[in-house]
mmCIF file of C-alpha atoms in Angstrom:
data_model
loop_
_atom_site.group_PDB
_atom_site.id
_atom_site.type_symbol
_atom_site.label_atom_id
_atom_site.label_comp_id
_atom_site.label_asym_id
_atom_site.label_seq_id
_atom_site.Cartn_x
_atom_site.Cartn_y
_atom_site.Cartn_z
ATOM 1 C CA UNK A 193 5.493 2.838 1.178
ATOM 2 C CA UNK A 194 7.988 0.244 0.095
ATOM 3 C CA UNK A 195 11.089 1.355 -1.823
ATOM 4 C CA UNK A 196 14.158 -0.592 -3.036
ATOM 5 C CA UNK A 197 17.442 0.840 -1.774
ATOM 6 C CA UNK A 198 19.784 0.960 -4.851
ATOM 7 C CA UNK A 199 22.903 0.306 -2.779
ATOM 8 C CA UNK A 200 21.708 -2.756 -0.976
ATOM 9 C CA UNK A 201 18.868 -3.811 -3.296
ATOM 10 C CA UNK A 202 16.784 -4.459 -0.165
ATOM 11 C CA UNK A 203 13.247 -3.382 0.131
ATOM 12 C CA UNK A 204 12.715 -0.700 2.829
ATOM 13 C CA UNK A 205 9.413 0.534 4.240
ATOM 14 C CA UNK A 206 8.593 4.214 4.928
ATOM 15 C CA UNK A 207 5.710 6.030 6.450
ATOM 16 C CA UNK A 208 4.401 9.526 6.175
ATOM 17 C CA UNK A 209 6.927 12.194 6.102
ATOM 18 C CA UNK A 210 9.761 9.673 6.253
ATOM 19 C CA UNK A 211 9.330 8.816 2.605
ATOM 20 C CA UNK A 212 12.609 9.889 0.802
ATOM 21 C CA UNK A 213 12.850 10.976 -2.782
ATOM 22 C CA UNK A 214 12.740 8.076 -5.235
ATOM 23 C CA UNK A 215 12.734 7.180 -8.801
ATOM 24 C CA UNK A 216 9.662 5.503 -10.279
ATOM 25 C CA UNK A 217 10.014 2.852 -12.919
ATOM 26 C CA UNK A 218 7.245 3.272 -15.493
ATOM 27 C CA UNK A 219 7.100 0.258 -17.615
ATOM 28 C CA UNK A 220 4.973 -2.233 -19.425
ATOM 29 C CA UNK A 221 4.426 -5.479 -17.568
ATOM 30 C CA UNK A 222 5.778 -8.559 -19.240
ATOM 31 C CA UNK A 223 5.192 -12.227 -18.383
ATOM 32 C CA UNK A 224 8.381 -12.559 -16.322
ATOM 33 C CA UNK A 225 7.886 -9.689 -13.814
ATOM 34 C CA UNK A 226 9.028 -10.106 -10.186
ATOM 35 C CA UNK A 227 6.196 -9.825 -7.634
ATOM 36 C CA UNK A 228 6.435 -8.545 -4.074
ATOM 37 C CA UNK A 229 6.364 -12.176 -2.924
ATOM 38 C CA UNK A 230 9.249 -13.165 -5.273
ATOM 39 C CA UNK A 231 11.278 -10.181 -4.237
ATOM 40 C CA UNK A 232 10.818 -10.932 -0.478
ATOM 41 C CA UNK A 233 11.611 -14.663 -1.153
ATOM 42 C CA UNK A 234 14.932 -13.692 -2.817
ATOM 43 C CA UNK A 235 15.751 -11.385 0.061
ATOM 44 C CA UNK A 236 15.153 -14.156 2.581
ATOM 45 C CA UNK A 237 17.146 -16.619 0.374
ATOM 46 C CA UNK A 238 20.094 -14.203 0.282
ATOM 47 C CA UNK A 239 20.035 -13.727 4.126
ATOM 48 C CA UNK A 240 19.871 -17.552 4.710
ATOM 49 C CA UNK A 241 22.743 -18.060 2.197
ATOM 50 C CA UNK A 242 24.868 -15.488 4.016
ATOM 51 C CA UNK A 243 24.129 -17.209 7.459
ATOM 52 C CA UNK A 244 24.849 -20.635 6.135
ATOM 53 C CA UNK A 245 21.383 -21.814 6.529
ATOM 54 C CA UNK A 246 21.070 -22.906 2.866
ATOM 55 C CA UNK A 247 24.305 -25.028 3.233
ATOM 56 C CA UNK A 248 22.742 -26.966 6.109
ATOM 57 C CA UNK A 249 19.697 -28.024 4.083
ATOM 58 C CA UNK A 250 19.197 -31.563 2.815
ATOM 59 C CA UNK A 251 20.667 -31.814 -0.734
ATOM 60 C CA UNK A 252 17.384 -32.030 -2.618
ATOM 61 C CA UNK A 253 15.803 -29.120 -0.679
ATOM 62 C CA UNK A 254 18.981 -27.068 -1.237
ATOM 63 C CA UNK A 255 18.884 -27.868 -4.920
ATOM 64 C CA UNK A 256 15.222 -26.771 -5.128
ATOM 65 C CA UNK A 257 15.758 -23.443 -3.356
ATOM 66 C CA UNK A 258 18.987 -22.641 -5.211
ATOM 67 C CA UNK A 259 17.213 -23.431 -8.599
ATOM 68 C CA UNK A 260 14.294 -21.173 -7.677
ATOM 69 C CA UNK A 261 16.645 -18.314 -6.813
ATOM 70 C CA UNK A 262 18.436 -18.777 -10.187
ATOM 71 C CA UNK A 263 15.118 -18.965 -12.043
ATOM 72 C CA UNK A 264 13.864 -15.692 -10.342
ATOM 73 C CA UNK A 265 17.048 -13.833 -11.073
ATOM 74 C CA UNK A 266 17.055 -14.908 -14.637
ATOM 75 C CA UNK A 267 13.586 -13.275 -15.271
ATOM 76 C CA UNK A 268 13.490 -10.146 -17.353
ATOM 77 C CA UNK A 269 11.650 -8.358 -14.598
ATOM 78 C CA UNK A 270 14.539 -8.910 -12.185
ATOM 79 C CA UNK A 271 17.059 -7.715 -14.645
ATOM 80 C CA UNK A 272 14.937 -4.583 -15.271
ATOM 81 C CA UNK A 273 14.912 -3.683 -11.646
ATOM 82 C CA UNK A 274 18.675 -4.111 -11.306
ATOM 83 C CA UNK A 275 19.207 -2.029 -14.500
ATOM 84 C CA UNK A 276 17.117 0.875 -13.143
ATOM 85 C CA UNK A 277 19.201 0.787 -9.944
ATOM 86 C CA UNK A 278 22.437 0.788 -11.980
ATOM 87 C CA UNK A 279 21.157 3.865 -13.928
ATOM 88 C CA UNK A 280 20.227 5.641 -10.747
ATOM 89 C CA UNK A 281 23.607 5.339 -9.271
ATOM 90 C CA UNK A 282 25.813 5.978 -12.363
ATOM 91 C CA UNK A 283 29.139 7.084 -10.929
ATOM 92 C CA UNK A 284 29.869 9.309 -13.910
ATOM 93 C CA UNK A 285 27.200 11.751 -12.686
ATOM 94 C CA UNK A 286 24.805 10.814 -15.460
ATOM 95 C CA UNK A 287 22.443 9.046 -13.165
ATOM 96 C CA UNK A 288 18.753 9.687 -13.177
ATOM 97 C CA UNK A 289 18.691 11.626 -9.894
ATOM 98 C CA UNK A 290 20.597 11.964 -6.643
ATOM 99 C CA UNK A 291 18.442 9.398 -4.779
ATOM 100 C CA UNK A 292 19.046 6.152 -3.111
ATOM 101 C CA UNK A 293 15.633 4.551 -3.799
ATOM 102 C CA UNK A 294 13.507 3.258 -6.562
ATOM 103 C CA UNK A 295 9.860 2.222 -6.681
ATOM 104 C CA UNK A 296 8.738 -0.578 -9.044
ATOM 105 C CA UNK A 297 5.052 -1.240 -8.952
ATOM 106 C CA UNK A 298 5.405 -4.968 -9.833
ATOM 107 C CA UNK A 299 7.375 -5.753 -6.704
ATOM 108 C CA UNK A 300 6.818 -2.807 -4.262
ATOM 109 C CA UNK A 301 3.031 -3.303 -4.149
ATOM 110 C CA UNK A 302 1.735 -6.499 -2.454
ATOM 111 C CA UNK A 303 -0.958 -7.486 -4.929
ATOM 112 C CA UNK A 304 -2.272 -10.194 -2.567
ATOM 113 C CA UNK A 305 -3.694 -7.556 -0.214
ATOM 114 C CA UNK A 306 -5.726 -4.373 -0.464
ATOM 115 C CA UNK A 307 -2.574 -2.452 -1.429
ATOM 116 C CA UNK A 308 -3.241 -2.766 -5.154
ATOM 117 C CA UNK A 309 -6.569 -1.061 -5.114
ATOM 118 C CA UNK A 310 -5.206 1.621 -2.698
ATOM 119 C CA UNK A 311 -2.219 2.202 -5.041
ATOM 120 C CA UNK A 312 -4.528 2.516 -8.082
ATOM 121 C CA UNK A 313 -6.694 4.929 -6.204
ATOM 122 C CA UNK A 314 -3.764 7.073 -5.096
ATOM 123 C CA UNK A 315 -2.425 7.196 -8.727
ATOM 124 C CA UNK A 316 -5.851 8.585 -9.846
ATOM 125 C CA UNK A 317 -5.603 11.406 -7.331
ATOM 126 C CA UNK A 318 -2.457 12.668 -8.956
#
């Protein structure tokens, strides 16, 4: 199971009994949601930016990837994920729960694999 760590905003993968408590974002899907592929692309971009790899790119390529990152971060779906993380770690004690992880179906399920049908089937068993 993939969960987003609310402190690092990085996706973490857990198996079996390792799965920690987490908050589920129940929401309606809009046209600007962030997919698993989008989220992983942004994680990779951030790592490459921190390592200086983006700075070494040719100017046009650098401009394209920076623009793509800005575009993804401007989506309502990206803002929604970060807002849930903020609510979950509210320092005034009014947070949703004492957990460090959130699960957002739009980006924690890889819809380009069998995970989508498996997730739907597991929801039915609840």
